[in-house]
PDB file of C-alpha atoms and ligand atoms in Angstrom:
ATOM      1  CA  UNK A   1      -6.617  16.081  -8.823  1.00  0.00           C
ATOM      2  CA  UNK A   2      -8.579  13.691 -10.984  1.00  0.00           C
ATOM      3  CA  UNK A   3      -6.241  14.351 -13.901  1.00  0.00           C
ATOM      4  CA  UNK A   4      -3.163  13.673 -11.722  1.00  0.00           C
ATOM      5  CA  UNK A   5      -4.680  10.438 -10.380  1.00  0.00           C
ATOM      6  CA  UNK A   6      -5.630   9.285 -13.895  1.00  0.00           C
ATOM      7  CA  UNK A   7      -2.140  10.002 -15.148  1.00  0.00           C
ATOM      8  CA  UNK A   8      -0.644   7.877 -12.376  1.00  0.00           C
ATOM      9  CA  UNK A   9      -3.062   5.002 -12.967  1.00  0.00           C
ATOM     10  CA  UNK A  10      -2.531   5.134 -16.738  1.00  0.00           C
ATOM     11  CA  UNK A  11       1.227   4.978 -16.185  1.00  0.00           C
ATOM     12  CA  UNK A  12       0.837   1.905 -13.953  1.00  0.00           C
ATOM     13  CA  UNK A  13      -1.521   0.282 -16.499  1.00  0.00           C
ATOM     14  CA  UNK A  14       0.975   0.945 -19.313  1.00  0.00           C
ATOM     15  CA  UNK A  15       3.834  -0.507 -17.278  1.00  0.00           C
ATOM     16  CA  UNK A  16       1.677  -3.518 -16.408  1.00  0.00           C
ATOM     17  CA  UNK A  17       0.938  -4.268 -20.066  1.00  0.00           C
ATOM     18  CA  UNK A  18       4.514  -3.877 -21.215  1.00  0.00           C
ATOM     19  CA  UNK A  19       5.884  -6.139 -18.429  1.00  0.00           C
ATOM     20  CA  UNK A  20       3.179  -8.751 -19.167  1.00  0.00           C
ATOM     21  CA  UNK A  21       4.076  -8.637 -22.866  1.00  0.00           C
ATOM     22  CA  UNK A  22       7.819  -8.879 -22.168  1.00  0.00           C
ATOM     23  CA  UNK A  23       7.755 -11.615 -19.508  1.00  0.00           C
ATOM     24  CA  UNK A  24       4.399 -13.340 -19.964  1.00  0.00           C
ATOM     25  CA  UNK A  25       3.530 -12.482 -16.345  1.00  0.00           C
ATOM     26  CA  UNK A  26       1.208  -9.691 -15.288  1.00  0.00           C
ATOM     27  CA  UNK A  27       2.987  -8.267 -12.210  1.00  0.00           C
ATOM     28  CA  UNK A  28      -0.262  -6.812 -10.808  1.00  0.00           C
ATOM     29  CA  UNK A  29      -3.385  -8.558  -9.495  1.00  0.00           C
ATOM     30  CA  UNK A  30      -5.459  -5.412  -9.124  1.00  0.00           C
ATOM     31  CA  UNK A  31      -5.260  -1.643  -8.635  1.00  0.00           C
ATOM     32  CA  UNK A  32      -7.515   0.625  -6.599  1.00  0.00           C
ATOM     33  CA  UNK A  33      -7.379   4.388  -6.918  1.00  0.00           C
ATOM     34  CA  UNK A  34      -9.294   7.017  -4.966  1.00  0.00           C
ATOM     35  CA  UNK A  35      -9.415  10.670  -4.100  1.00  0.00           C
ATOM     36  CA  UNK A  36      -9.769  10.868  -0.312  1.00  0.00           C
ATOM     37  CA  UNK A  37     -13.275  11.951   0.630  1.00  0.00           C
ATOM     38  CA  UNK A  38     -13.940  15.274   2.337  1.00  0.00           C
ATOM     39  CA  UNK A  39     -15.017  13.415   5.487  1.00  0.00           C
ATOM     40  CA  UNK A  40     -11.884  11.210   5.610  1.00  0.00           C
ATOM     41  CA  UNK A  41      -9.675  14.246   5.064  1.00  0.00           C
ATOM     42  CA  UNK A  42     -11.387  16.075   7.938  1.00  0.00           C
ATOM     43  CA  UNK A  43     -11.079  12.975  10.169  1.00  0.00           C
ATOM     44  CA  UNK A  44      -7.370  12.636   9.420  1.00  0.00           C
ATOM     45  CA  UNK A  45      -6.740  16.380  10.007  1.00  0.00           C
ATOM     46  CA  UNK A  46      -8.475  16.045  13.410  1.00  0.00           C
ATOM     47  CA  UNK A  47      -6.456  12.897  14.271  1.00  0.00           C
ATOM     48  CA  UNK A  48      -3.236  14.729  13.458  1.00  0.00           C
ATOM     49  CA  UNK A  49      -4.257  17.917  15.279  1.00  0.00           C
ATOM     50  CA  UNK A  50      -4.338  19.942  12.044  1.00  0.00           C
ATOM     51  CA  UNK A  51      -6.941  22.575  11.148  1.00  0.00           C
ATOM     52  CA  UNK A  52      -9.692  21.208   8.881  1.00  0.00           C
ATOM     53  CA  UNK A  53      -8.691  23.285   5.879  1.00  0.00           C
ATOM     54  CA  UNK A  54      -7.907  22.595   2.223  1.00  0.00           C
ATOM     55  CA  UNK A  55      -4.378  23.822   2.946  1.00  0.00           C
ATOM     56  CA  UNK A  56      -3.769  21.064   5.551  1.00  0.00           C
ATOM     57  CA  UNK A  57      -5.613  18.397   3.558  1.00  0.00           C
ATOM     58  CA  UNK A  58      -3.561  19.046   0.426  1.00  0.00           C
ATOM     59  CA  UNK A  59      -0.207  20.126   1.826  1.00  0.00           C
ATOM     60  CA  UNK A  60       0.162  18.646   5.319  1.00  0.00           C
ATOM     61  CA  UNK A  61      -1.411  15.280   4.525  1.00  0.00           C
ATOM     62  CA  UNK A  62       0.088  13.260   1.712  1.00  0.00           C
ATOM     63  CA  UNK A  63      -2.724  10.924   0.771  1.00  0.00           C
ATOM     64  CA  UNK A  64      -5.356  13.120  -0.899  1.00  0.00           C
ATOM     65  CA  UNK A  65      -4.671  10.868  -3.881  1.00  0.00           C
ATOM     66  CA  UNK A  66      -4.278   7.194  -3.126  1.00  0.00           C
ATOM     67  CA  UNK A  67      -3.325   4.225  -5.259  1.00  0.00           C
ATOM     68  CA  UNK A  68      -3.160   0.674  -3.923  1.00  0.00           C
ATOM     69  CA  UNK A  69      -1.431  -1.893  -6.094  1.00  0.00           C
ATOM     70  CA  UNK A  70      -1.811  -5.552  -5.171  1.00  0.00           C
ATOM     71  CA  UNK A  71       0.703  -8.050  -6.577  1.00  0.00           C
ATOM     72  CA  UNK A  72       0.859 -11.833  -6.385  1.00  0.00           C
ATOM     73  CA  UNK A  73       4.544 -12.141  -5.481  1.00  0.00           C
ATOM     74  CA  UNK A  74       7.038 -10.262  -3.336  1.00  0.00           C
ATOM     75  CA  UNK A  75       9.440  -9.729  -6.252  1.00  0.00           C
ATOM     76  CA  UNK A  76       6.614  -8.065  -8.200  1.00  0.00           C
ATOM     77  CA  UNK A  77       6.094  -5.560  -5.372  1.00  0.00           C
ATOM     78  CA  UNK A  78       9.689  -4.372  -5.679  1.00  0.00           C
ATOM     79  CA  UNK A  79       9.596  -4.420  -9.511  1.00  0.00           C
ATOM     80  CA  UNK A  80       6.459  -2.258  -9.429  1.00  0.00           C
ATOM     81  CA  UNK A  81       8.137   0.051  -6.899  1.00  0.00           C
ATOM     82  CA  UNK A  82      11.103   0.513  -9.282  1.00  0.00           C
ATOM     83  CA  UNK A  83       8.765   1.459 -12.155  1.00  0.00           C
ATOM     84  CA  UNK A  84       6.793   3.922 -10.044  1.00  0.00           C
ATOM     85  CA  UNK A  85       9.984   5.582  -8.838  1.00  0.00           C
ATOM     86  CA  UNK A  86      10.608   6.792 -12.428  1.00  0.00           C
ATOM     87  CA  UNK A  87       7.041   7.845 -13.207  1.00  0.00           C
ATOM     88  CA  UNK A  88       7.185  10.989 -15.389  1.00  0.00           C
ATOM     89  CA  UNK A  89       5.652  14.166 -13.882  1.00  0.00           C
ATOM     90  CA  UNK A  90       5.871  12.735 -10.331  1.00  0.00           C
ATOM     91  CA  UNK A  91       8.738  12.839  -7.838  1.00  0.00           C
ATOM     92  CA  UNK A  92       9.249  10.495  -4.931  1.00  0.00           C
ATOM     93  CA  UNK A  93       9.104  12.460  -1.676  1.00  0.00           C
ATOM     94  CA  UNK A  94       9.265   9.590   0.787  1.00  0.00           C
ATOM     95  CA  UNK A  95       9.336   5.806   0.887  1.00  0.00           C
ATOM     96  CA  UNK A  96       8.499   3.486   3.750  1.00  0.00           C
ATOM     97  CA  UNK A  97       9.280  -0.183   3.473  1.00  0.00           C
ATOM     98  CA  UNK A  98       6.855  -1.766   5.915  1.00  0.00           C
ATOM     99  CA  UNK A  99       7.749  -5.136   4.345  1.00  0.00           C
ATOM    100  CA  UNK A 100      11.398  -5.143   5.455  1.00  0.00           C
ATOM    101  CA  UNK A 101      10.344  -3.236   8.584  1.00  0.00           C
ATOM    102  CA  UNK A 102       6.827  -4.405   9.468  1.00  0.00           C
ATOM    103  CA  UNK A 103       4.796  -2.293  11.889  1.00  0.00           C
ATOM    104  CA  UNK A 104       4.696  -3.731  15.437  1.00  0.00           C
ATOM    105  CA  UNK A 105       1.109  -4.945  14.835  1.00  0.00           C
ATOM    106  CA  UNK A 106       2.261  -6.968  11.793  1.00  0.00           C
ATOM    107  CA  UNK A 107       1.128  -4.526   9.051  1.00  0.00           C
ATOM    108  CA  UNK A 108       3.185  -4.969   5.894  1.00  0.00           C
ATOM    109  CA  UNK A 109       3.138  -2.913   2.665  1.00  0.00           C
ATOM    110  CA  UNK A 110       5.485  -0.756   0.600  1.00  0.00           C
ATOM    111  CA  UNK A 111       4.487   2.911   0.785  1.00  0.00           C
ATOM    112  CA  UNK A 112       5.614   5.723  -1.486  1.00  0.00           C
ATOM    113  CA  UNK A 113       4.647   9.380  -1.291  1.00  0.00           C
ATOM    114  CA  UNK A 114       4.748  11.055  -4.703  1.00  0.00           C
ATOM    115  CA  UNK A 115       4.308  14.696  -5.623  1.00  0.00           C
ATOM    116  CA  UNK A 116       2.873  15.595  -9.012  1.00  0.00           C
ATOM    117  CA  UNK A 117       4.363  18.493 -11.021  1.00  0.00           C
ATOM    118  CA  UNK A 118       1.200  20.477 -10.125  1.00  0.00           C
ATOM    119  CA  UNK A 119       1.900  19.937  -6.427  1.00  0.00           C
ATOM    120  CA  UNK A 120      -0.624  17.203  -5.509  1.00  0.00           C
ATOM    121  CA  UNK A 121       0.517  14.465  -3.163  1.00  0.00           C
ATOM    122  CA  UNK A 122      -0.267  10.801  -3.766  1.00  0.00           C
ATOM    123  CA  UNK A 123       0.275   7.848  -1.481  1.00  0.00           C
ATOM    124  CA  UNK A 124       1.020   4.642  -3.359  1.00  0.00           C
ATOM    125  CA  UNK A 125       0.740   1.380  -1.418  1.00  0.00           C
ATOM    126  CA  UNK A 126       2.235  -1.702  -3.068  1.00  0.00           C
ATOM    127  CA  UNK A 127       1.653  -5.050  -1.384  1.00  0.00           C
ATOM    128  CA  UNK A 128       1.081  -8.743  -1.961  1.00  0.00           C
ATOM    129  CA  UNK A 129      -2.338 -10.432  -1.898  1.00  0.00           C
ATOM    130  CA  UNK A 130      -1.514 -11.841   1.572  1.00  0.00           C
ATOM    131  CA  UNK A 131      -0.570  -8.420   2.951  1.00  0.00           C
ATOM    132  CA  UNK A 132      -3.704  -6.931   1.442  1.00  0.00           C
ATOM    133  CA  UNK A 133      -5.890  -9.650   2.941  1.00  0.00           C
ATOM    134  CA  UNK A 134      -4.426  -9.117   6.392  1.00  0.00           C
ATOM    135  CA  UNK A 135      -4.806  -5.316   6.191  1.00  0.00           C
ATOM    136  CA  UNK A 136      -8.442  -5.631   5.069  1.00  0.00           C
ATOM    137  CA  UNK A 137      -9.324  -8.057   7.879  1.00  0.00           C
ATOM    138  CA  UNK A 138      -7.463  -6.049  10.498  1.00  0.00           C
ATOM    139  CA  UNK A 139      -9.271  -2.904   9.304  1.00  0.00           C
ATOM    140  CA  UNK A 140     -12.641  -4.680   9.784  1.00  0.00           C
ATOM    141  CA  UNK A 141     -11.651  -5.702  13.272  1.00  0.00           C
ATOM    142  CA  UNK A 142     -10.725  -2.137  14.239  1.00  0.00           C
ATOM    143  CA  UNK A 143     -14.445  -1.363  14.227  1.00  0.00           C
ATOM    144  CA  UNK A 144     -15.194  -4.068  16.802  1.00  0.00           C
ATOM    145  CA  UNK A 145     -14.554  -3.053  20.363  1.00  0.00           C
ATOM    146  CA  UNK A 146     -12.978  -6.093  21.998  1.00  0.00           C
ATOM    147  CA  UNK A 147     -13.380  -6.762  25.699  1.00  0.00           C
ATOM    148  CA  UNK A 148     -10.392  -5.114  27.388  1.00  0.00           C
ATOM    149  CA  UNK A 149      -9.292  -8.443  28.903  1.00  0.00           C
ATOM    150  CA  UNK A 150      -8.941  -9.970  25.430  1.00  0.00           C
ATOM    151  CA  UNK A 151      -7.148  -7.018  23.873  1.00  0.00           C
ATOM    152  CA  UNK A 152      -3.627  -8.371  24.426  1.00  0.00           C
ATOM    153  CA  UNK A 153      -4.463 -11.792  23.037  1.00  0.00           C
ATOM    154  CA  UNK A 154      -6.185 -10.286  19.991  1.00  0.00           C
ATOM    155  CA  UNK A 155      -3.158  -8.100  19.220  1.00  0.00           C
ATOM    156  CA  UNK A 156      -0.850 -11.120  19.606  1.00  0.00           C
ATOM    157  CA  UNK A 157      -3.027 -13.305  17.379  1.00  0.00           C
ATOM    158  CA  UNK A 158      -3.258 -10.656  14.657  1.00  0.00           C
ATOM    159  CA  UNK A 159       0.518 -10.320  14.693  1.00  0.00           C
ATOM    160  CA  UNK A 160       0.885 -14.113  14.511  1.00  0.00           C
ATOM    161  CA  UNK A 161      -1.425 -14.243  11.463  1.00  0.00           C
ATOM    162  CA  UNK A 162       0.561 -11.448   9.779  1.00  0.00           C
ATOM    163  CA  UNK A 163       3.832 -13.287  10.383  1.00  0.00           C
ATOM    164  CA  UNK A 164       2.431 -16.590   9.076  1.00  0.00           C
ATOM    165  CA  UNK A 165       1.189 -14.854   5.916  1.00  0.00           C
ATOM    166  CA  UNK A 166       4.605 -13.209   5.492  1.00  0.00           C
ATOM    167  CA  UNK A 167       6.284 -16.583   5.744  1.00  0.00           C
ATOM    168  CA  UNK A 168       3.849 -17.979   3.129  1.00  0.00           C
ATOM    169  CA  UNK A 169       4.748 -15.075   0.813  1.00  0.00           C
ATOM    170  CA  UNK A 170       8.425 -16.069   1.057  1.00  0.00           C
ATOM    171  CA  UNK A 171       7.590 -19.738   0.356  1.00  0.00           C
ATOM    172  CA  UNK A 172       5.409 -18.858  -2.649  1.00  0.00           C
ATOM    173  CA  UNK A 173       8.202 -16.638  -4.006  1.00  0.00           C
ATOM    174  CA  UNK A 174      10.672 -19.524  -3.611  1.00  0.00           C
ATOM    175  CA  UNK A 175       8.325 -21.911  -5.466  1.00  0.00           C
ATOM    176  CA  UNK A 176       7.890 -19.357  -8.242  1.00  0.00           C
ATOM    177  CA  UNK A 177      11.676 -18.888  -8.535  1.00  0.00           C
ATOM    178  CA  UNK A 178      12.152 -22.684  -8.731  1.00  0.00           C
ATOM    179  CA  UNK A 179       9.590 -22.948 -11.534  1.00  0.00           C
ATOM    180  CA  UNK A 180      11.157 -20.041 -13.447  1.00  0.00           C
ATOM    181  CA  UNK A 181      14.653 -21.499 -13.059  1.00  0.00           C
ATOM    182  CA  UNK A 182      13.474 -24.855 -14.365  1.00  0.00           C
ATOM    183  CA  UNK A 183      11.818 -23.235 -17.351  1.00  0.00           C
ATOM    184  CA  UNK A 184      15.106 -21.479 -18.164  1.00  0.00           C
TER     185      UNK A 184
HETATM  186  P1  LIG B 201      -7.117   5.243   5.150  1.00  0.00           P
HETATM  187  O1  LIG B 201      -8.545   5.445   5.558  1.00  0.00           O
HETATM  188  O2  LIG B 201      -6.796   3.868   4.694  1.00  0.00           O
HETATM  189  O3  LIG B 201      -6.632   6.294   4.183  1.00  0.00           O
HETATM  190  P2  LIG B 201       2.318   8.745  10.067  1.00  0.00           P
HETATM  191  O4  LIG B 201       2.855   9.450   8.877  1.00  0.00           O
HETATM  192  O5  LIG B 201       3.149   7.584  10.539  1.00  0.00           O
HETATM  193  O6  LIG B 201       1.888   9.672  11.160  1.00  0.00           O
HETATM  194  P3  LIG B 201       0.153   7.930   8.330  1.00  0.00           P
HETATM  195  O7  LIG B 201       0.118   9.205   7.581  1.00  0.00           O
HETATM  196  O8  LIG B 201      -1.180   7.306   8.691  1.00  0.00           O
HETATM  197  O9  LIG B 201       0.939   8.044   9.682  1.00  0.00           O
HETATM  198  O10 LIG B 201       1.049   6.942   7.468  1.00  0.00           O
HETATM  199  P4  LIG B 201       1.165   5.362   7.500  1.00  0.00           P
HETATM  200  O11 LIG B 201       1.310   4.847   8.888  1.00  0.00           O
HETATM  201  O12 LIG B 201       2.240   5.049   6.513  1.00  0.00           O
HETATM  202  O13 LIG B 201      -0.254   4.840   7.007  1.00  0.00           O
HETATM  203  C1  LIG B 201      -0.809   5.243   5.818  1.00  0.00           C
HETATM  204  C2  LIG B 201      -1.917   4.300   5.398  1.00  0.00           C
HETATM  205  O14 LIG B 201      -1.444   2.935   5.436  1.00  0.00           O
HETATM  206  C3  LIG B 201      -3.140   4.286   6.297  1.00  0.00           C
HETATM  207  O15 LIG B 201      -3.985   5.332   5.922  1.00  0.00           O
HETATM  208  C4  LIG B 201      -3.732   2.905   6.011  1.00  0.00           C
HETATM  209  O16 LIG B 201      -4.392   2.889   4.765  1.00  0.00           O
HETATM  210  C5  LIG B 201      -2.476   2.058   5.876  1.00  0.00           C
HETATM  211  N1  LIG B 201      -2.087   1.511   7.187  1.00  0.00           N
HETATM  212  C6  LIG B 201      -1.053   1.902   7.959  1.00  0.00           C
HETATM  213  N2  LIG B 201      -0.958   1.167   9.076  1.00  0.00           N
HETATM  214  C7  LIG B 201      -1.979   0.273   9.030  1.00  0.00           C
HETATM  215  C8  LIG B 201      -2.413  -0.773   9.899  1.00  0.00           C
HETATM  216  O17 LIG B 201      -1.858  -1.031  10.968  1.00  0.00           O
HETATM  217  N3  LIG B 201      -3.503  -1.505   9.494  1.00  0.00           N
HETATM  218  C9  LIG B 201      -4.153  -1.263   8.325  1.00  0.00           C
HETATM  219  N4  LIG B 201      -5.200  -2.030   8.014  1.00  0.00           N
HETATM  220  N5  LIG B 201      -3.766  -0.267   7.469  1.00  0.00           N
HETATM  221  C10 LIG B 201      -2.696   0.490   7.819  1.00  0.00           C
HETATM  222  P5  LIG B 201      -5.028   6.001   6.920  1.00  0.00           P
HETATM  223  O18 LIG B 201      -5.089   7.448   6.623  1.00  0.00           O
HETATM  224  O19 LIG B 201      -4.722   5.599   8.322  1.00  0.00           O
HETATM  225  O20 LIG B 201      -6.367   5.373   6.549  1.00  0.00           O
END
């Protein structure tokens, strides 16, 4: 599993360097890669009503390997997605565009499930800095148990923040495009 994860990360690193050399822009802010811990795998199996076995963790769940790629701009997210889609030794099993189709709570990210030639599954999440910030803060808040009376307002406010950040992403992309067009 470690070898498969390293191969994926090395591919992304290689792509990152060649794009930066070609265009002068590094399309990636940072990358995180992890093998899901035994405890998290067991938790997820329980949540999904699956037996806590290696078989379910590796073949019924698709995120034993996880890579999160954070980009500055929206266009970079889709450029990175296109590169990952042709990663040698991995096939794309599923894609979910939670950017075009945000989750009802406001969560945005581009998700890809890949399968390595050896049969390991990897979930790749590609998102902007804004999307990553929102997901991190929302994740923190999941551990707080809000007073039931406030629950609706909290959900609404989180969604409002996600939508404002999404609108900022579009504005920042527009500014970047204007600068690039002027340079040309
Ligand atoms: P962890 O601990 O981050 O690994 P489904 O296939 O729809 O039944 P699944 O398999 O959870 O559900 O897929 P989904 O919804 O695409 O989510 C996969 C991962 O995306 C999650 O992994 C989270 O990392 C992230 N994610 C999805 N929705 C949200 C959200 O609303 N808020 C935040 N902060 N992250 C989200 P895990 O296994 O849930 O958790």
